[in-house]
Coordinates of C-alpha atoms in Angstrom, one line a residue:
M286 CA 34.4 30.3 9.1
T287 CA 31.1 31.8 10.3
K288 CA 28.5 33.4 8.1
Q289 CA 28.9 36.7 9.9
E290 CA 32.6 36.7 9.4
L291 CA 32.0 36.3 5.7
F292 CA 29.3 38.9 5.6
N293 CA 31.6 41.3 7.4
L294 CA 33.9 41.3 4.4
R295 CA 31.3 42.9 2.2
N296 CA 32.1 46.6 1.4
G297 CA 29.4 47.9 -0.8
T298 CA 29.9 46.2 -4.2
D299 CA 33.2 44.7 -3.2
V300 CA 34.8 42.3 -0.8
R301 CA 37.5 43.8 1.4
G302 CA 39.5 42.9 4.5
T303 CA 42.9 42.7 6.1
A304 CA 45.2 40.4 4.2
I305 CA 48.5 41.1 6.2
A306 CA 48.2 41.2 9.9
A307 CA 49.3 44.2 12.0
Q308 CA 49.0 45.2 15.6
N309 CA 45.3 45.3 16.6
D310 CA 44.4 44.4 13.0
P311 CA 44.2 40.6 12.5
V312 CA 43.8 39.0 9.1
T313 CA 40.1 38.8 8.1
L314 CA 40.6 38.1 4.3
T315 CA 41.9 34.6 5.2
D316 CA 42.9 31.9 2.8
E317 CA 39.7 30.0 3.9
A318 CA 37.6 33.1 3.1
V319 CA 39.2 33.6 -0.3
G320 CA 38.7 29.9 -1.2
L321 CA 35.0 29.9 -0.1
I322 CA 34.3 33.1 -2.0
G323 CA 36.0 31.9 -5.1
K324 CA 34.0 28.7 -5.1
A325 CA 30.8 30.7 -4.4
F326 CA 31.4 33.1 -7.2
F327 CA 31.9 30.2 -9.6
V328 CA 28.4 28.8 -8.6
W329 CA 26.8 32.3 -8.8
A330 CA 28.5 33.0 -12.2
A331 CA 27.3 29.7 -13.6
Q332 CA 23.7 30.5 -12.6
K333 CA 23.9 34.0 -14.1
T334 CA 25.7 33.1 -17.4
E335 CA 23.7 29.8 -17.7
K336 CA 26.9 28.0 -18.3
K337 CA 27.8 24.8 -16.4
S338 CA 31.5 25.7 -16.2
P339 CA 32.1 29.4 -16.8
K340 CA 35.7 30.4 -17.6
I341 CA 36.9 33.0 -15.0
A342 CA 39.7 35.4 -15.5
I343 CA 41.6 36.6 -12.4
G344 CA 43.8 39.6 -12.2
F345 CA 45.5 41.6 -9.5
D346 CA 47.1 44.9 -8.6
S347 CA 50.5 45.5 -7.1
R348 CA 49.6 44.7 -3.5
L349 CA 52.0 42.3 -1.6
S350 CA 49.2 39.8 -0.9
S351 CA 47.6 40.0 -4.4
P352 CA 49.4 37.1 -6.2
H353 CA 48.7 34.7 -3.3
I354 CA 45.1 35.6 -3.2
A355 CA 44.8 35.3 -7.0
S356 CA 46.3 31.8 -6.9
L357 CA 43.8 30.8 -4.2
L358 CA 40.9 32.0 -6.3
A359 CA 42.3 30.1 -9.4
E360 CA 42.5 26.9 -7.3
A361 CA 38.9 27.4 -6.0
V362 CA 37.6 27.8 -9.6
S363 CA 39.5 24.7 -10.8
L364 CA 38.3 22.6 -7.9
S365 CA 34.8 23.6 -8.9
G366 CA 35.4 22.2 -12.4
G367 CA 36.0 25.5 -14.0
D368 CA 38.9 27.0 -16.0
A369 CA 40.7 29.8 -14.4
V370 CA 42.9 32.3 -16.3
L371 CA 45.5 34.2 -14.3
T372 CA 46.0 37.6 -16.1
G373 CA 48.8 38.8 -13.8
L374 CA 49.2 42.5 -13.0
S375 CA 46.1 44.1 -14.3
S376 CA 43.9 47.2 -13.9
T377 CA 40.4 46.9 -12.7
P378 CA 38.9 48.4 -15.9
S379 CA 40.9 45.9 -18.0
M380 CA 39.4 43.0 -16.1
F381 CA 35.9 44.2 -17.3
M382 CA 37.1 45.0 -20.8
L383 CA 38.5 41.6 -21.5
L384 CA 35.0 40.3 -21.1
Q385 CA 34.0 42.5 -24.1
S386 CA 36.8 41.1 -26.2
D387 CA 37.6 37.7 -27.7
F388 CA 39.6 36.8 -24.6
G389 CA 37.3 33.9 -23.9
A390 CA 36.3 34.5 -20.3
D391 CA 32.7 34.5 -19.0
A392 CA 33.4 36.4 -15.7
S393 CA 36.3 38.0 -13.9
I394 CA 37.7 38.8 -10.5
M395 CA 40.0 41.6 -9.7
V396 CA 42.1 41.4 -6.6
T397 CA 42.5 44.9 -5.2
A398 CA 41.6 47.2 -2.3
S399 CA 41.9 50.4 -4.3
H400 CA 43.7 53.1 -2.3
L401 CA 43.6 51.4 1.1
P402 CA 46.8 50.7 3.1
Y403 CA 49.1 47.9 1.9
R404 CA 47.8 45.5 4.5
K405 CA 44.3 45.5 3.0
N406 CA 43.0 43.7 0.0
G407 CA 39.8 42.7 -1.6
L408 CA 37.9 41.4 -4.6
K409 CA 35.9 43.1 -7.4
F410 CA 33.6 40.9 -9.6
F411 CA 32.5 41.3 -13.2
L412 CA 30.2 39.7 -15.7
K413 CA 29.9 40.8 -19.3
S414 CA 27.0 42.9 -18.3
G415 CA 29.0 44.9 -15.8
G416 CA 30.2 44.9 -12.2
L417 CA 28.2 43.3 -9.5
E418 CA 25.8 45.3 -7.4
G419 CA 25.7 45.1 -3.6
N420 CA 22.9 42.6 -3.5
D421 CA 24.8 40.4 -6.0
V422 CA 27.8 40.3 -3.6
Q423 CA 25.5 39.5 -0.8
E424 CA 24.2 36.5 -2.8
V425 CA 27.8 35.3 -3.4
L426 CA 28.6 35.5 0.3
Q427 CA 25.4 33.6 1.1
I428 CA 26.5 30.8 -1.2
A429 CA 29.9 30.9 0.4
A430 CA 28.3 30.5 3.9
E431 CA 26.0 27.7 2.8
G432 CA 28.9 25.7 1.2
N433 CA 26.9 24.1 -1.6
F434 CA 29.7 24.2 -4.2
A435 CA 30.3 22.5 -7.5
Q436 CA 33.0 19.9 -7.8
G437 CA 35.2 18.9 -10.7
K438 CA 38.7 19.2 -12.2
G439 CA 39.3 22.3 -14.1
T440 CA 42.4 24.0 -15.4
I441 CA 44.6 26.9 -14.5
S442 CA 46.4 28.9 -17.2
K443 CA 48.1 32.3 -17.6
K444 CA 47.3 34.9 -20.2
S445 CA 47.8 38.7 -19.9
Y446 CA 45.4 41.2 -21.3
L447 CA 46.9 44.6 -20.3
N448 CA 48.7 45.1 -23.6
E449 CA 45.5 44.6 -25.6
Y450 CA 43.7 47.0 -23.3
A451 CA 46.3 49.7 -23.7
E452 CA 46.3 49.1 -27.5
G453 CA 42.6 49.9 -27.5
L454 CA 43.2 53.3 -25.9
V455 CA 46.0 54.1 -28.3
N456 CA 43.8 53.2 -31.3
M457 CA 41.0 55.4 -29.9
V458 CA 43.3 58.4 -29.7
R459 CA 44.7 57.8 -33.2
K460 CA 41.2 57.4 -34.7
Q461 CA 39.8 60.6 -33.1
C462 CA 42.9 62.7 -33.8
G463 CA 43.6 61.4 -37.3
E464 CA 47.3 61.0 -36.5
E465 CA 49.7 58.2 -35.6
K466 CA 51.5 60.3 -33.0
P467 CA 49.2 63.2 -32.0
L468 CA 51.1 63.8 -28.7
S469 CA 54.4 64.5 -30.4
G470 CA 56.1 67.4 -28.7
K471 CA 54.1 66.9 -25.5
R472 CA 55.8 66.0 -22.2
I473 CA 53.4 64.1 -19.9
V474 CA 54.3 63.0 -16.4
V475 CA 52.6 59.9 -15.1
D476 CA 52.5 59.0 -11.4
A477 CA 51.3 55.5 -10.8
G478 CA 52.0 55.5 -7.0
N479 CA 53.7 52.1 -7.5
G480 CA 50.2 50.6 -8.3
A481 CA 49.1 49.0 -11.5
G482 CA 49.0 52.2 -13.7
G483 CA 52.6 52.3 -14.7
F484 CA 51.8 50.7 -18.0
Y485 CA 50.1 53.9 -19.2
A486 CA 53.4 55.6 -19.8
D487 CA 55.0 52.9 -21.9
L488 CA 52.0 51.3 -23.6
V489 CA 49.8 54.3 -24.2
L490 CA 51.7 57.6 -24.1
K491 CA 54.9 56.6 -25.8
P492 CA 53.2 55.0 -28.9
L493 CA 51.3 58.3 -29.3
G494 CA 54.5 60.3 -29.4
A495 CA 54.6 61.7 -25.9
D496 CA 57.7 62.4 -23.9
T497 CA 57.2 60.7 -20.5
S498 CA 60.5 61.7 -18.9
G499 CA 59.9 62.8 -15.3
S500 CA 57.2 60.1 -14.7
Q501 CA 57.5 58.6 -11.3
F502 CA 56.6 55.5 -9.2
L503 CA 55.8 53.5 -12.3
E504 CA 57.2 50.2 -11.0
P505 CA 54.7 48.0 -9.2
D506 CA 55.6 47.8 -5.5
G507 CA 53.0 46.8 -2.9
N508 CA 54.9 48.6 -0.1
F509 CA 53.9 51.9 -1.9
P510 CA 57.2 53.6 -1.1
G511 CA 56.5 56.8 -3.0
H512 CA 53.2 57.7 -1.5
I513 CA 49.7 56.4 -1.2
P514 CA 48.3 55.8 -4.7
N515 CA 45.3 58.0 -4.3
P516 CA 44.4 61.1 -6.3
E517 CA 42.5 62.4 -3.3
N518 CA 45.5 62.1 -1.0
E519 CA 47.2 65.5 -0.4
E520 CA 50.8 64.1 -0.2
A521 CA 50.2 62.2 -3.5
M522 CA 48.9 65.2 -5.3
Q523 CA 51.7 67.5 -4.0
S524 CA 54.2 64.9 -5.3
V525 CA 52.9 64.8 -8.8
C526 CA 52.4 68.6 -8.9
K527 CA 56.0 69.1 -8.1
A528 CA 57.1 66.6 -10.7
V529 CA 55.1 68.4 -13.4
V530 CA 56.7 71.8 -12.5
K531 CA 60.2 70.3 -12.2
N532 CA 60.0 68.6 -15.6
K533 CA 58.1 71.5 -17.4
A534 CA 55.4 69.0 -18.4
D535 CA 52.4 69.8 -20.4
L536 CA 50.2 67.6 -18.2
G537 CA 50.4 65.4 -15.2
I538 CA 48.4 62.2 -14.6
I539 CA 48.0 60.3 -11.3
F540 CA 46.2 57.0 -10.9
D541 CA 45.0 55.1 -7.9
T542 CA 46.2 51.6 -7.2
D543 CA 43.9 49.7 -9.6
V544 CA 43.5 52.6 -12.2
D545 CA 39.7 53.0 -11.9
R546 CA 40.3 56.6 -10.6
A547 CA 42.5 59.4 -11.9
G548 CA 43.5 63.0 -11.4
A549 CA 45.4 65.5 -13.5
V550 CA 47.8 68.4 -13.1
S551 CA 48.1 71.5 -15.2
P552 CA 51.5 72.8 -16.5
D553 CA 51.7 75.3 -13.6
G554 CA 51.5 72.5 -11.1
E555 CA 47.8 73.2 -10.2
E556 CA 45.6 70.2 -9.5
I557 CA 42.9 69.4 -12.0
N558 CA 40.9 67.4 -9.4
R559 CA 37.5 67.2 -7.9
N560 CA 35.3 70.0 -9.3
R561 CA 37.9 71.1 -11.8
L562 CA 38.2 67.6 -13.2
I563 CA 34.5 67.2 -13.4
A564 CA 34.2 70.6 -15.1
L565 CA 36.9 69.6 -17.7
I566 CA 35.4 66.3 -18.8
S567 CA 31.9 67.9 -18.7
A568 CA 33.0 70.7 -21.0
I569 CA 34.4 68.1 -23.5
L570 CA 31.3 66.1 -23.5
L571 CA 28.9 69.1 -23.7
E572 CA 30.8 70.3 -26.8
E573 CA 29.8 67.0 -28.3
Q574 CA 26.1 67.3 -27.3
K575 CA 24.3 70.1 -25.6
G576 CA 21.5 69.4 -23.1
A577 CA 23.2 66.4 -21.7
Y578 CA 22.7 65.4 -18.0
I579 CA 25.9 65.3 -16.0
V580 CA 25.5 63.2 -12.9
T581 CA 27.8 63.9 -9.9
D582 CA 28.0 63.0 -6.3
S583 CA 26.5 65.3 -3.6
V584 CA 29.6 67.3 -2.6
T585 CA 30.1 69.2 -5.9
S586 CA 30.2 73.0 -5.7
D587 CA 27.6 75.5 -6.7
G588 CA 30.1 76.9 -9.1
L589 CA 30.3 73.6 -11.0
A590 CA 26.5 73.5 -11.3
A591 CA 26.6 77.1 -12.8
F592 CA 29.4 76.1 -15.1
I593 CA 27.6 73.0 -16.4
A594 CA 24.4 75.1 -17.0
K595 CA 26.4 77.7 -18.9
K596 CA 27.9 75.1 -21.1
G597 CA 24.4 73.9 -22.0
G598 CA 24.2 70.9 -19.7
V599 CA 22.0 69.8 -16.8
H600 CA 23.6 69.1 -13.5
R601 CA 22.2 66.2 -11.5
R602 CA 23.6 65.8 -8.0
F603 CA 23.1 62.4 -6.5
K604 CA 24.1 60.2 -3.6
R605 CA 27.8 59.4 -3.1
G606 CA 29.1 56.0 -4.1
Y607 CA 30.3 55.3 -7.7
K608 CA 27.6 52.7 -8.2
N609 CA 25.0 55.2 -7.1
V610 CA 25.9 57.9 -9.6
I611 CA 26.4 55.3 -12.4
N612 CA 22.9 53.8 -11.8
E613 CA 21.4 57.3 -11.7
S614 CA 22.9 58.1 -15.1
K615 CA 21.7 54.8 -16.5
R616 CA 18.2 55.6 -15.1
L617 CA 18.2 59.0 -16.8
N618 CA 19.2 57.4 -20.1
A619 CA 16.4 54.9 -19.8
E620 CA 14.0 57.8 -19.4
G621 CA 15.2 59.3 -22.6
K622 CA 17.3 61.9 -20.9
Y623 CA 20.8 61.7 -22.5
S624 CA 23.4 61.3 -19.7
P625 CA 27.0 60.7 -21.0
L626 CA 28.8 60.9 -17.6
A627 CA 28.5 59.7 -14.0
I628 CA 31.4 61.1 -11.9
E629 CA 32.4 61.5 -8.3
T630 CA 34.7 64.1 -6.8
S631 CA 37.0 61.2 -5.8
G632 CA 37.9 60.7 -9.5
H633 CA 35.6 57.8 -10.2
A634 CA 34.3 58.6 -13.7
A635 CA 32.1 56.4 -15.9
L636 CA 31.2 57.3 -19.5
K637 CA 28.2 56.0 -21.4
E638 CA 30.4 55.5 -24.4
N639 CA 32.6 53.2 -22.4
Y640 CA 30.0 50.8 -20.9
F641 CA 29.6 53.1 -17.9
L642 CA 32.8 51.6 -16.6
D643 CA 34.7 53.7 -14.0
D644 CA 38.0 53.8 -15.7
G645 CA 40.7 56.3 -14.8
A646 CA 42.8 55.5 -17.9
Y647 CA 39.9 56.0 -20.2
L648 CA 39.1 59.3 -18.5
V649 CA 42.6 60.8 -19.0
T650 CA 42.7 59.4 -22.5
K651 CA 39.6 61.6 -23.3
L652 CA 41.5 64.5 -21.9
L653 CA 44.5 63.7 -24.1
I654 CA 42.4 63.7 -27.2
S655 CA 41.2 67.2 -26.3
L656 CA 44.8 68.3 -25.5
A657 CA 45.9 67.2 -29.0
R658 CA 43.1 69.0 -30.7
L659 CA 43.4 72.2 -28.7
T660 CA 47.1 72.4 -29.3
K661 CA 46.4 72.6 -33.1
E662 CA 44.1 75.6 -32.3
G663 CA 46.8 77.3 -30.2
K664 CA 44.9 76.6 -27.0
N665 CA 45.3 74.4 -23.9
L666 CA 43.1 72.2 -21.7
L667 CA 42.6 74.8 -19.0
D668 CA 41.0 77.1 -21.6
L669 CA 38.0 74.8 -21.4
I670 CA 37.4 75.7 -17.7
K671 CA 38.8 79.2 -17.5
D672 CA 35.3 80.5 -16.6
L673 CA 34.6 77.9 -13.9
P674 CA 33.5 79.8 -10.7
E675 CA 35.6 78.5 -7.8
P676 CA 35.0 79.0 -4.1
K677 CA 37.4 81.2 -2.1
E678 CA 37.5 78.6 0.6
A679 CA 36.6 74.9 0.9
T680 CA 37.2 72.1 3.4
E681 CA 36.1 68.7 4.6
V682 CA 35.9 68.0 8.3
R683 CA 35.2 64.4 9.5
L684 CA 33.5 63.8 12.9
K685 CA 33.6 60.4 14.6
F686 CA 30.6 58.8 16.3
E687 CA 31.3 57.4 19.7
T688 CA 28.3 55.1 19.9
P689 CA 27.8 51.6 18.3
D690 CA 24.3 52.7 17.1
F691 CA 25.9 55.4 14.9
K692 CA 23.4 55.1 12.0
A693 CA 20.4 56.0 14.2
A694 CA 22.5 58.8 15.9
G695 CA 23.5 60.2 12.5
K696 CA 19.9 60.2 11.4
D697 CA 18.9 62.2 14.4
V698 CA 21.7 64.7 13.8
I699 CA 20.7 65.3 10.2
S700 CA 17.0 65.6 11.1
D701 CA 17.8 68.2 13.7
L702 CA 20.0 70.2 11.4
T703 CA 17.2 70.1 8.7
V704 CA 14.8 71.7 11.2
T705 CA 17.3 74.3 12.1
A706 CA 17.9 75.2 8.5
I707 CA 14.2 75.7 8.0
E708 CA 13.7 77.8 11.2
K709 CA 16.6 80.2 10.8
P710 CA 16.0 83.0 8.3
Y711 CA 19.7 83.2 7.2
L712 CA 19.8 79.4 6.3
S713 CA 18.0 77.5 3.6
L714 CA 17.9 74.0 2.4
A715 CA 19.4 73.3 -1.1
P716 CA 16.6 72.3 -3.5
D717 CA 18.6 69.5 -5.1
N718 CA 19.8 67.8 -2.0
C719 CA 19.9 64.0 -2.2
E720 CA 21.7 62.8 0.9
G721 CA 22.2 64.1 4.4
V722 CA 21.4 67.8 4.7
R723 CA 22.8 70.5 2.4
I724 CA 22.4 74.0 3.8
N725 CA 22.9 77.3 2.1
F726 CA 24.2 80.2 4.2
D727 CA 23.4 83.8 3.2
K728 CA 26.0 86.5 2.6
S729 CA 26.0 87.7 6.2
H730 CA 26.6 84.2 7.6
G731 CA 29.3 82.7 5.5
N732 CA 28.1 83.2 1.9
G733 CA 28.3 79.5 1.0
W734 CA 27.0 76.0 1.8
A735 CA 27.7 73.0 3.9
L736 CA 26.7 69.4 3.4
V737 CA 26.4 67.2 6.5
R738 CA 26.0 63.5 5.7
M739 CA 26.8 60.0 6.8
S740 CA 29.8 58.1 5.6
L741 CA 28.9 55.2 3.3
H742 CA 30.7 52.6 5.4
E743 CA 32.3 54.1 8.5
P744 CA 31.0 55.6 11.8
I745 CA 31.9 59.1 10.5
L746 CA 29.9 62.3 9.9
P747 CA 31.7 64.1 7.1
I748 CA 31.1 67.9 6.6
N749 CA 31.9 69.4 3.3
A750 CA 31.7 73.2 3.2
E751 CA 32.5 76.1 0.8
S752 CA 32.4 79.8 0.9
N753 CA 32.5 82.5 -1.8
E754 CA 34.4 84.9 0.5
Q755 CA 37.6 85.0 2.6
G756 CA 36.7 84.2 6.2
G757 CA 33.2 82.9 5.3
L758 CA 34.1 79.3 6.0
K759 CA 34.8 80.1 9.6
K760 CA 31.3 81.5 10.0
I761 CA 29.8 78.4 8.4
L762 CA 31.7 76.0 10.5
N763 CA 31.1 78.0 13.7
E764 CA 27.4 77.8 13.1
L765 CA 27.6 74.1 12.6
Y766 CA 29.7 73.7 15.7
K767 CA 27.2 75.5 17.9
N768 CA 24.6 72.9 16.7
L769 CA 26.7 69.8 16.9
K770 CA 28.9 70.3 20.1
N771 CA 26.1 69.2 22.4
Y772 CA 25.6 65.7 21.1
P773 CA 27.4 63.4 23.6
F774 CA 27.9 60.7 21.0
L775 CA 29.7 62.9 18.5
N776 CA 33.3 63.9 18.8
T777 CA 33.5 67.4 17.5
E778 CA 37.2 68.1 18.2
N779 CA 38.1 68.2 14.5
L780 CA 35.4 70.8 13.9
K781 CA 36.5 72.9 16.9
K782 CA 40.1 72.8 15.6
S783 CA 39.0 74.2 12.2
L784 CA 37.5 77.3 13.7

């Protein structure tokens, strides 16, 4: 396998590729690649932990290819002289948390490709200090390409950790609520999308007294027959919203495949997602400490910024990518600026109190603690965000580049739009912009804003836009279309269709 083929598998801080072949989509996460990466991670982990033979735990989500990939990784570790522990069906957060326990592992690998189609799969890596950064993954792939591996005869064993992980969440709720079953009388619907999150209903909610009838797609199934396990997917959200209304639930919860992201649904079937979810957890944390810095990704609304300020917080927009917002929150804390939360509109949420681990189950557990407390006061969760200003209209439009040099082309587009925003009197640049170009439109030209940026990994130019008036979005998008339609390397059909 070539060095370039290995390096092509890197996806930010993960490794991802095609594990099951389809037409025009050959297998790239091959058995050879998995074996090489497993041996390379063992060498890298030995260096970082300063242990000759680190013990490595290996877990996986419900994807069809996951058990096979996990077994290949375990074999690679054992052939390197290390001890591999197969944890079976696991969530990504649990694979980090076991390193904080007496489980006995020194590092871990999670086999998952998050919300991607069933054919895809990937690897996420952890040390006790946290998940690997992009440059760490690059180092692992470099070792894999060079082939200088350790040799020996280690062991392969099996030991689950998911029950202990769930028990930790249960104990947290009981401790903070002061009751054995603080969710008694509450019906909570869980939608796991046939991913790894089905455990939450039986191992967390039921011990706390909740009625979980009406929950759906709890059984792990790598074909994902219910819907894509993704809180950002419209079909998935509609499905859980309908289930909440049908079952007269007090709350709905939806997880992605590996449970590092989550969304919620109110009793009336309305999504508590994106800006609303950020506002909700922000309100909870700002009740605990005013003046805290809330770090979000760049596409959050102006209404959310106003809401956080009203609650006594400081809103910090930052670059998209869950590692980016986490690292920014860590940086603020290092400067002495208390920042308890780093969160993306995608549902990735990392709390300082929880090792800055992006953990969907921990996030919704924090919501449940507030639900239990508010119920005693005759209130509900939505009371916390009843004064959240929400836009009248919002959308995301994704434009595809039709040039191999899309990064340079995108840079030119964003530069040109920046000049346009400066020159036109009815436009202005957002003062807290941190990626792409965020443009404010005055009341006569859309009464809102638009963010034009580059996708993190794809040849795509996403446009996020919001307006505070009906019909304003069309004005904003039309202005952008006039500026973007003349670039020969940019397909603007999706933007034209939205007008």
